[in-house]
Amino acid sequence: MKSNNRYLGALIMAPFIIFIFLGGIWLKYFTIALSVLGLYEFYKTVKVKKMKPIVFMGYLLLALYYLTDNNFEILSYMIIIATFILLCVPIINLKYNFIDVSITLLGFIYVGVFFSFIYLVNSKYGGQYLVWLIFLSSWFCDTMAYYAGRLFGKHKLCPKVSPKKTIEGSLGGVLGSTLACVIFGIILSKYYPIVSISNYLVIGILCGVFCQLGDLVASSIKRYVGIKDYSNLIPGHGGILDRFDSILFAAVVVYFYLTFIVFI
């Protein structure tokens, strides 16, 4: 039954690839939907530990962020103003405290802003192709880490956060991400020489490391709260944050690397 659920979950996930191919405004709508669902899961999760995020403000910030077309300058002003206002809330309403304020802002940045980097990469020069680096690195990192861990795993990587992960599996994950990005880069460069192969190599290594950190971050939150999955939205896979935890970090890595190293 569990195996069938995983196949069903994979079938549900398959149409998401269509949005990557479509790109543009369709991919933006897709990332908005992921942000909304992911933010809902995050706020619902922290409530298990009796935290009380100011949900309305989180969704309001998310809406304003996308309405400003993901403008980082405006985003910085938004975060400062929101922090200023939210810190006053516990004074007016003793139901909330500074931890609730912090969790509200963390959810918006971790879920809402991180997801937006998928669309922002797609908006760059050659982004309709480079956006695939986010997903290929994550998928191949997860797959290779799983099989390398099963075949060779002996030394625990981070047992207190994720007991099943091993150092051998982690190395396999970095290798999988790197190979995927380099092979993709070699094929793409024959038709669209956007960046050098060496950059695909570095992106693959960085994503291989940070994809796993993204996975561990999501696991650490769940372990602290005491839940197995963020939700049951995707059968056999959990929720949006369970399935996209590594993609969130890969999106940030790819965007900043292309922006500040490659200067695209």
PDB file of C-alpha atoms in Angstrom:
ATOM      1  CA  MET A   1       0.000   0.000   0.000  1.00  0.00           C
ATOM      2  CA  LYS A   2       2.819   2.383   0.879  1.00  0.00           C
ATOM      3  CA  SER A   3       4.533   1.578  -2.433  1.00  0.00           C
ATOM      4  CA  ASN A   4       1.305   2.262  -4.335  1.00  0.00           C
ATOM      5  CA  ASN A   5       0.982   5.594  -2.564  1.00  0.00           C
ATOM      6  CA  ARG A   6       4.478   6.581  -3.671  1.00  0.00           C
ATOM      7  CA  TYR A   7       3.627   5.750  -7.298  1.00  0.00           C
ATOM      8  CA  LEU A   8       0.417   7.742  -6.983  1.00  0.00           C
ATOM      9  CA  GLY A   9       2.369  10.631  -5.470  1.00  0.00           C
ATOM     10  CA  ALA A  10       4.881  10.511  -8.326  1.00  0.00           C
ATOM     11  CA  LEU A  11       2.008  10.561 -10.816  1.00  0.00           C
ATOM     12  CA  ILE A  12       0.555  13.653  -9.136  1.00  0.00           C
ATOM     13  CA  MET A  13       3.976  15.337  -9.193  1.00  0.00           C
ATOM     14  CA  ALA A  14       4.550  14.649 -12.909  1.00  0.00           C
ATOM     15  CA  PRO A  15       2.335  17.480 -14.262  1.00  0.00           C
ATOM     16  CA  PHE A  16       4.445  19.988 -12.283  1.00  0.00           C
ATOM     17  CA  ILE A  17       7.188  19.485 -14.874  1.00  0.00           C
ATOM     18  CA  ILE A  18       4.866  21.042 -17.441  1.00  0.00           C
ATOM     19  CA  PHE A  19       5.084  24.372 -15.612  1.00  0.00           C
ATOM     20  CA  ILE A  20       8.887  24.288 -15.838  1.00  0.00           C
ATOM     21  CA  PHE A  21       8.628  23.811 -19.607  1.00  0.00           C
ATOM     22  CA  LEU A  22       6.050  26.582 -19.914  1.00  0.00           C
ATOM     23  CA  GLY A  23       8.138  29.004 -17.843  1.00  0.00           C
ATOM     24  CA  GLY A  24       7.273  32.702 -17.688  1.00  0.00           C
ATOM     25  CA  ILE A  25       4.043  33.722 -16.028  1.00  0.00           C
ATOM     26  CA  TRP A  26       2.911  30.090 -15.727  1.00  0.00           C
ATOM     27  CA  LEU A  27       5.952  29.171 -13.689  1.00  0.00           C
ATOM     28  CA  LYS A  28       5.370  32.270 -11.560  1.00  0.00           C
ATOM     29  CA  TYR A  29       1.793  31.153 -10.841  1.00  0.00           C
ATOM     30  CA  PHE A  30       3.172  27.719 -10.004  1.00  0.00           C
ATOM     31  CA  THR A  31       5.688  29.122  -7.517  1.00  0.00           C
ATOM     32  CA  ILE A  32       2.979  31.314  -5.959  1.00  0.00           C
ATOM     33  CA  ALA A  33       0.814  28.229  -5.444  1.00  0.00           C
ATOM     34  CA  LEU A  34       3.770  26.355  -3.928  1.00  0.00           C
ATOM     35  CA  SER A  35       4.497  29.335  -1.656  1.00  0.00           C
ATOM     36  CA  VAL A  36       0.922  29.542  -0.385  1.00  0.00           C
ATOM     37  CA  LEU A  37       0.645  25.805   0.255  1.00  0.00           C
ATOM     38  CA  GLY A  38       4.128  25.632   1.774  1.00  0.00           C
ATOM     39  CA  LEU A  39       3.464  28.585   4.067  1.00  0.00           C
ATOM     40  CA  TYR A  40       0.228  26.955   5.209  1.00  0.00           C
ATOM     41  CA  GLU A  41       2.135  23.753   6.043  1.00  0.00           C
ATOM     42  CA  PHE A  42       4.864  25.654   7.894  1.00  0.00           C
ATOM     43  CA  TYR A  43       2.458  27.654  10.062  1.00  0.00           C
ATOM     44  CA  LYS A  44       0.341  24.574  10.740  1.00  0.00           C
ATOM     45  CA  THR A  45       3.441  22.640  11.767  1.00  0.00           C
ATOM     46  CA  VAL A  46       4.778  25.164  14.284  1.00  0.00           C
ATOM     47  CA  LYS A  47       1.340  25.397  15.903  1.00  0.00           C
ATOM     48  CA  VAL A  48       1.871  21.822  17.103  1.00  0.00           C
ATOM     49  CA  LYS A  49       4.462  23.256  19.520  1.00  0.00           C
ATOM     50  CA  LYS A  50       1.953  25.874  20.703  1.00  0.00           C
ATOM     51  CA  MET A  51       3.598  28.642  18.691  1.00  0.00           C
ATOM     52  CA  LYS A  52       1.170  31.209  17.341  1.00  0.00           C
ATOM     53  CA  PRO A  53       2.370  32.682  14.036  1.00  0.00           C
ATOM     54  CA  ILE A  54       0.502  35.790  12.936  1.00  0.00           C
ATOM     55  CA  VAL A  55      -0.778  34.027   9.845  1.00  0.00           C
ATOM     56  CA  PHE A  56      -2.557  36.998   8.288  1.00  0.00           C
ATOM     57  CA  MET A  57       0.666  39.019   8.229  1.00  0.00           C
ATOM     58  CA  GLY A  58       2.585  36.120   6.677  1.00  0.00           C
ATOM     59  CA  TYR A  59       0.133  35.811   3.797  1.00  0.00           C
ATOM     60  CA  LEU A  60      -0.060  39.586   3.397  1.00  0.00           C
ATOM     61  CA  LEU A  61       3.727  39.807   3.056  1.00  0.00           C
ATOM     62  CA  LEU A  62       3.644  36.969   0.533  1.00  0.00           C
ATOM     63  CA  ALA A  63       0.974  38.711  -1.549  1.00  0.00           C
ATOM     64  CA  LEU A  64       2.790  42.053  -1.477  1.00  0.00           C
ATOM     65  CA  TYR A  65       6.088  40.416  -2.397  1.00  0.00           C
ATOM     66  CA  TYR A  66       4.652  38.855  -5.540  1.00  0.00           C
ATOM     67  CA  LEU A  67       2.637  41.973  -6.408  1.00  0.00           C
ATOM     68  CA  THR A  68       5.904  43.971  -6.423  1.00  0.00           C
ATOM     69  CA  ASP A  69       7.281  41.440  -8.929  1.00  0.00           C
ATOM     70  CA  ASN A  70       9.787  40.031  -6.428  1.00  0.00           C
ATOM     71  CA  ASN A  71      11.646  43.321  -6.077  1.00  0.00           C
ATOM     72  CA  PHE A  72      14.456  42.803  -3.539  1.00  0.00           C
ATOM     73  CA  GLU A  73      14.769  46.476  -2.645  1.00  0.00           C
ATOM     74  CA  ILE A  74      11.086  46.658  -1.809  1.00  0.00           C
ATOM     75  CA  LEU A  75      11.388  43.301  -0.025  1.00  0.00           C
ATOM     76  CA  SER A  76      14.025  44.719   2.341  1.00  0.00           C
ATOM     77  CA  TYR A  77      11.720  47.626   3.211  1.00  0.00           C
ATOM     78  CA  MET A  78       8.812  45.218   3.673  1.00  0.00           C
ATOM     79  CA  ILE A  79      10.744  43.048   6.127  1.00  0.00           C
ATOM     80  CA  ILE A  80      11.876  46.043   8.179  1.00  0.00           C
ATOM     81  CA  ILE A  81       8.402  47.596   8.308  1.00  0.00           C
ATOM     82  CA  ALA A  82       6.776  44.224   9.034  1.00  0.00           C
ATOM     83  CA  THR A  83       9.240  43.553  11.866  1.00  0.00           C
ATOM     84  CA  PHE A  84       8.565  47.029  13.257  1.00  0.00           C
ATOM     85  CA  ILE A  85       4.796  46.465  13.228  1.00  0.00           C
ATOM     86  CA  LEU A  86       4.847  42.845  14.361  1.00  0.00           C
ATOM     87  CA  LEU A  87       6.996  43.607  17.413  1.00  0.00           C
ATOM     88  CA  CYS A  88       4.241  45.930  18.581  1.00  0.00           C
ATOM     89  CA  VAL A  89       1.597  43.194  18.347  1.00  0.00           C
ATOM     90  CA  PRO A  90       2.560  41.380  21.603  1.00  0.00           C
ATOM     91  CA  ILE A  91       2.110  44.668  23.440  1.00  0.00           C
ATOM     92  CA  ILE A  92      -1.401  45.127  22.090  1.00  0.00           C
ATOM     93  CA  ASN A  93      -2.379  41.463  22.257  1.00  0.00           C
ATOM     94  CA  LEU A  94      -0.719  39.419  25.025  1.00  0.00           C
ATOM     95  CA  LYS A  95      -1.739  36.235  23.210  1.00  0.00           C
ATOM     96  CA  TYR A  96       1.397  36.662  21.059  1.00  0.00           C
ATOM     97  CA  ASN A  97       5.071  37.023  21.961  1.00  0.00           C
ATOM     98  CA  PHE A  98       8.359  37.786  20.201  1.00  0.00           C
ATOM     99  CA  ILE A  99       8.824  34.109  19.244  1.00  0.00           C
ATOM    100  CA  ASP A 100       5.513  34.197  17.359  1.00  0.00           C
ATOM    101  CA  VAL A 101       6.713  37.322  15.559  1.00  0.00           C
ATOM    102  CA  SER A 102       9.991  35.607  14.627  1.00  0.00           C
ATOM    103  CA  ILE A 103       8.238  32.484  13.372  1.00  0.00           C
ATOM    104  CA  THR A 104       5.887  34.587  11.240  1.00  0.00           C
ATOM    105  CA  LEU A 105       8.785  36.302   9.475  1.00  0.00           C
ATOM    106  CA  LEU A 106      10.835  33.090   9.204  1.00  0.00           C
ATOM    107  CA  GLY A 107       7.962  31.306   7.470  1.00  0.00           C
ATOM    108  CA  PHE A 108       7.587  34.106   4.938  1.00  0.00           C
ATOM    109  CA  ILE A 109      11.316  34.160   4.097  1.00  0.00           C
ATOM    110  CA  TYR A 110      12.001  30.411   4.250  1.00  0.00           C
ATOM    111  CA  VAL A 111       8.970  29.400   2.221  1.00  0.00           C
ATOM    112  CA  GLY A 112       7.674  32.421   0.322  1.00  0.00           C
ATOM    113  CA  VAL A 113      10.929  34.094  -0.689  1.00  0.00           C
ATOM    114  CA  PHE A 114      12.946  30.905  -1.218  1.00  0.00           C
ATOM    115  CA  PHE A 115      10.315  29.475  -3.573  1.00  0.00           C
ATOM    116  CA  SER A 116      10.360  32.669  -5.631  1.00  0.00           C
ATOM    117  CA  PHE A 117      13.951  32.010  -6.686  1.00  0.00           C
ATOM    118  CA  ILE A 118      12.653  29.316  -9.051  1.00  0.00           C
ATOM    119  CA  TYR A 119      10.792  31.952 -11.049  1.00  0.00           C
ATOM    120  CA  LEU A 120      13.619  34.483 -10.668  1.00  0.00           C
ATOM    121  CA  VAL A 121      16.143  32.055 -12.192  1.00  0.00           C
ATOM    122  CA  ASN A 122      13.726  31.418 -15.032  1.00  0.00           C
ATOM    123  CA  SER A 123      13.533  35.185 -15.649  1.00  0.00           C
ATOM    124  CA  LYS A 124      17.287  35.501 -16.255  1.00  0.00           C
ATOM    125  CA  TYR A 125      19.013  35.399 -19.636  1.00  0.00           C
ATOM    126  CA  GLY A 126      18.812  31.764 -20.698  1.00  0.00           C
ATOM    127  CA  GLY A 127      16.783  31.111 -17.573  1.00  0.00           C
ATOM    128  CA  GLN A 128      14.284  28.895 -19.387  1.00  0.00           C
ATOM    129  CA  TYR A 129      17.141  26.367 -19.595  1.00  0.00           C
ATOM    130  CA  LEU A 130      19.145  27.201 -16.473  1.00  0.00           C
ATOM    131  CA  VAL A 131      16.090  26.765 -14.218  1.00  0.00           C
ATOM    132  CA  TRP A 132      16.421  23.024 -14.828  1.00  0.00           C
ATOM    133  CA  LEU A 133      19.631  23.067 -12.775  1.00  0.00           C
ATOM    134  CA  ILE A 134      17.503  23.588  -9.664  1.00  0.00           C
ATOM    135  CA  PHE A 135      15.429  20.493 -10.248  1.00  0.00           C
ATOM    136  CA  LEU A 136      18.042  18.215 -11.811  1.00  0.00           C
ATOM    137  CA  SER A 137      20.516  18.845  -8.998  1.00  0.00           C
ATOM    138  CA  SER A 138      17.863  18.156  -6.371  1.00  0.00           C
ATOM    139  CA  TRP A 139      16.393  15.062  -8.015  1.00  0.00           C
ATOM    140  CA  PHE A 140      19.741  13.426  -8.782  1.00  0.00           C
ATOM    141  CA  CYS A 141      21.173  14.384  -5.409  1.00  0.00           C
ATOM    142  CA  ASP A 142      18.240  12.758  -3.615  1.00  0.00           C
ATOM    143  CA  THR A 143      18.314   9.661  -5.840  1.00  0.00           C
ATOM    144  CA  MET A 144      22.060   9.057  -5.671  1.00  0.00           C
ATOM    145  CA  ALA A 145      22.156   9.766  -1.935  1.00  0.00           C
ATOM    146  CA  TYR A 146      19.432   7.168  -1.400  1.00  0.00           C
ATOM    147  CA  TYR A 147      21.105   4.404  -3.399  1.00  0.00           C
ATOM    148  CA  ALA A 148      24.649   5.195  -2.248  1.00  0.00           C
ATOM    149  CA  GLY A 149      23.389   5.140   1.322  1.00  0.00           C
ATOM    150  CA  ARG A 150      21.681   1.779   0.854  1.00  0.00           C
ATOM    151  CA  LEU A 151      24.680   0.191  -0.855  1.00  0.00           C
ATOM    152  CA  PHE A 152      27.607   1.708   1.015  1.00  0.00           C
ATOM    153  CA  GLY A 153      26.206   3.584   4.008  1.00  0.00           C
ATOM    154  CA  LYS A 154      27.970   2.758   7.272  1.00  0.00           C
ATOM    155  CA  HIS A 155      28.765   6.057   8.954  1.00  0.00           C
ATOM    156  CA  LYS A 156      25.919   8.245  10.192  1.00  0.00           C
ATOM    157  CA  LEU A 157      25.852  11.785   8.856  1.00  0.00           C
ATOM    158  CA  CYS A 158      23.568  13.586  11.288  1.00  0.00           C
ATOM    159  CA  PRO A 159      21.847  10.952  13.462  1.00  0.00           C
ATOM    160  CA  LYS A 160      20.077  13.352  15.807  1.00  0.00           C
ATOM    161  CA  VAL A 161      18.353  15.090  12.902  1.00  0.00           C
ATOM    162  CA  SER A 162      17.956  12.338  10.294  1.00  0.00           C
ATOM    163  CA  PRO A 163      19.040   8.882  11.586  1.00  0.00           C
ATOM    164  CA  LYS A 164      18.995   7.143   8.186  1.00  0.00           C
ATOM    165  CA  LYS A 165      21.347   9.511   6.364  1.00  0.00           C
ATOM    166  CA  THR A 166      24.967   8.454   6.024  1.00  0.00           C
ATOM    167  CA  ILE A 167      28.215  10.131   5.011  1.00  0.00           C
ATOM    168  CA  GLU A 168      28.532   7.692   2.094  1.00  0.00           C
ATOM    169  CA  GLY A 169      25.015   8.569   0.957  1.00  0.00           C
ATOM    170  CA  SER A 170      25.825  12.263   1.261  1.00  0.00           C
ATOM    171  CA  LEU A 171      28.903  11.903  -0.936  1.00  0.00           C
ATOM    172  CA  GLY A 172      26.800   9.994  -3.444  1.00  0.00           C
ATOM    173  CA  GLY A 173      24.304  12.852  -3.416  1.00  0.00           C
ATOM    174  CA  VAL A 174      26.997  15.424  -4.208  1.00  0.00           C
ATOM    175  CA  LEU A 175      28.269  13.180  -7.009  1.00  0.00           C
ATOM    176  CA  GLY A 176      24.747  12.760  -8.423  1.00  0.00           C
ATOM    177  CA  SER A 177      24.074  16.485  -8.414  1.00  0.00           C
ATOM    178  CA  THR A 178      27.455  17.267  -9.964  1.00  0.00           C
ATOM    179  CA  LEU A 179      27.112  14.698 -12.751  1.00  0.00           C
ATOM    180  CA  ALA A 180      23.580  15.831 -13.546  1.00  0.00           C
ATOM    181  CA  CYS A 181      24.573  19.492 -13.806  1.00  0.00           C
ATOM    182  CA  VAL A 182      27.742  18.827 -15.833  1.00  0.00           C
ATOM    183  CA  ILE A 183      26.024  16.479 -18.294  1.00  0.00           C
ATOM    184  CA  PHE A 184      23.161  18.947 -18.652  1.00  0.00           C
ATOM    185  CA  GLY A 185      25.701  21.732 -19.206  1.00  0.00           C
ATOM    186  CA  ILE A 186      27.607  19.778 -21.866  1.00  0.00           C
ATOM    187  CA  ILE A 187      24.404  19.030 -23.792  1.00  0.00           C
ATOM    188  CA  LEU A 188      23.052  22.562 -23.442  1.00  0.00           C
ATOM    189  CA  SER A 189      26.353  24.196 -24.416  1.00  0.00           C
ATOM    190  CA  LYS A 190      26.248  22.520 -27.827  1.00  0.00           C
ATOM    191  CA  TYR A 191      23.159  24.546 -28.679  1.00  0.00           C
ATOM    192  CA  TYR A 192      23.094  27.418 -26.170  1.00  0.00           C
ATOM    193  CA  PRO A 193      26.561  28.250 -24.750  1.00  0.00           C
ATOM    194  CA  ILE A 194      25.239  30.376 -21.882  1.00  0.00           C
ATOM    195  CA  VAL A 195      27.878  29.619 -19.229  1.00  0.00           C
ATOM    196  CA  SER A 196      31.083  27.574 -19.155  1.00  0.00           C
ATOM    197  CA  ILE A 197      31.177  23.908 -18.177  1.00  0.00           C
ATOM    198  CA  SER A 198      33.277  24.781 -15.122  1.00  0.00           C
ATOM    199  CA  ASN A 199      30.353  26.810 -13.785  1.00  0.00           C
ATOM    200  CA  TYR A 200      28.000  23.864 -14.211  1.00  0.00           C
ATOM    201  CA  LEU A 201      30.536  21.800 -12.235  1.00  0.00           C
ATOM    202  CA  VAL A 202      30.643  24.290  -9.362  1.00  0.00           C
ATOM    203  CA  ILE A 203      26.863  24.690  -9.345  1.00  0.00           C
ATOM    204  CA  GLY A 204      26.493  20.911  -9.206  1.00  0.00           C
ATOM    205  CA  ILE A 205      28.838  20.619  -6.225  1.00  0.00           C
ATOM    206  CA  LEU A 206      27.233  23.517  -4.346  1.00  0.00           C
ATOM    207  CA  CYS A 207      23.719  22.229  -4.977  1.00  0.00           C
ATOM    208  CA  GLY A 208      24.796  18.731  -3.940  1.00  0.00           C
ATOM    209  CA  VAL A 209      25.841  20.125  -0.573  1.00  0.00           C
ATOM    210  CA  PHE A 210      23.023  22.600  -0.008  1.00  0.00           C
ATOM    211  CA  CYS A 211      20.242  20.340  -1.302  1.00  0.00           C
ATOM    212  CA  GLN A 212      21.107  17.979   1.529  1.00  0.00           C
ATOM    213  CA  LEU A 213      21.250  20.837   4.010  1.00  0.00           C
ATOM    214  CA  GLY A 214      17.794  21.900   2.817  1.00  0.00           C
ATOM    215  CA  ASP A 215      16.562  18.372   3.457  1.00  0.00           C
ATOM    216  CA  LEU A 216      18.129  18.360   6.921  1.00  0.00           C
ATOM    217  CA  VAL A 217      16.637  21.770   7.754  1.00  0.00           C
ATOM    218  CA  ALA A 218      13.156  20.471   6.954  1.00  0.00           C
ATOM    219  CA  SER A 219      13.875  17.311   8.975  1.00  0.00           C
ATOM    220  CA  SER A 220      15.142  19.301  11.960  1.00  0.00           C
ATOM    221  CA  ILE A 221      11.921  21.320  12.051  1.00  0.00           C
ATOM    222  CA  LYS A 222       9.785  18.180  11.883  1.00  0.00           C
ATOM    223  CA  ARG A 223      11.883  16.444  14.534  1.00  0.00           C
ATOM    224  CA  TYR A 224      11.600  19.425  16.878  1.00  0.00           C
ATOM    225  CA  VAL A 225       7.847  19.561  16.438  1.00  0.00           C
ATOM    226  CA  GLY A 226       7.429  15.778  16.527  1.00  0.00           C
ATOM    227  CA  ILE A 227       5.770  15.021  13.190  1.00  0.00           C
ATOM    228  CA  LYS A 228       6.677  12.712  10.297  1.00  0.00           C
ATOM    229  CA  ASP A 229       5.398  14.787   7.365  1.00  0.00           C
ATOM    230  CA  TYR A 230       4.312  18.376   6.882  1.00  0.00           C
ATOM    231  CA  SER A 231       1.015  17.178   5.368  1.00  0.00           C
ATOM    232  CA  ASN A 232      -0.523  14.365   3.323  1.00  0.00           C
ATOM    233  CA  LEU A 233      -1.047  16.467   0.210  1.00  0.00           C
ATOM    234  CA  ILE A 234       1.101  14.216  -2.013  1.00  0.00           C
ATOM    235  CA  PRO A 235       0.450  10.508  -1.292  1.00  0.00           C
ATOM    236  CA  GLY A 236       3.622   8.673  -0.351  1.00  0.00           C
ATOM    237  CA  HIS A 237       5.653  11.889  -0.384  1.00  0.00           C
ATOM    238  CA  GLY A 238       4.120  14.010   2.377  1.00  0.00           C
ATOM    239  CA  GLY A 239       3.518  17.699   1.800  1.00  0.00           C
ATOM    240  CA  ILE A 240       4.943  20.466  -0.348  1.00  0.00           C
ATOM    241  CA  LEU A 241       7.787  21.142   2.100  1.00  0.00           C
ATOM    242  CA  ASP A 242       8.604  17.423   2.272  1.00  0.00           C
ATOM    243  CA  ARG A 243       8.961  17.196  -1.498  1.00  0.00           C
ATOM    244  CA  PHE A 244      10.541  20.575  -2.197  1.00  0.00           C
ATOM    245  CA  ASP A 245      12.827  20.950   0.838  1.00  0.00           C
ATOM    246  CA  SER A 246      16.028  20.438  -1.170  1.00  0.00           C
ATOM    247  CA  ILE A 247      14.689  22.385  -4.158  1.00  0.00           C
ATOM    248  CA  LEU A 248      14.195  25.439  -1.946  1.00  0.00           C
ATOM    249  CA  PHE A 249      17.906  25.570  -1.142  1.00  0.00           C
ATOM    250  CA  ALA A 250      18.965  24.661  -4.683  1.00  0.00           C
ATOM    251  CA  ALA A 251      16.924  27.573  -6.033  1.00  0.00           C
ATOM    252  CA  VAL A 252      18.728  30.020  -3.736  1.00  0.00           C
ATOM    253  CA  VAL A 253      22.161  28.619  -4.670  1.00  0.00           C
ATOM    254  CA  VAL A 254      21.538  28.701  -8.426  1.00  0.00           C
ATOM    255  CA  TYR A 255      20.087  32.220  -8.350  1.00  0.00           C
ATOM    256  CA  PHE A 256      22.903  33.784  -6.322  1.00  0.00           C
ATOM    257  CA  TYR A 257      25.622  31.918  -8.205  1.00  0.00           C
ATOM    258  CA  LEU A 258      24.287  33.086 -11.574  1.00  0.00           C
ATOM    259  CA  THR A 259      23.820  36.631 -10.234  1.00  0.00           C
ATOM    260  CA  PHE A 260      27.093  37.237  -8.389  1.00  0.00           C
ATOM    261  CA  ILE A 261      29.536  34.769  -9.972  1.00  0.00           C
ATOM    262  CA  VAL A 262      28.395  34.433 -13.582  1.00  0.00           C
ATOM    263  CA  PHE A 263      26.823  37.930 -13.633  1.00  0.00           C
ATOM    264  CA  ILE A 264      23.709  36.929 -15.545  1.00  0.00           C
TER     265      ILE A 264
END
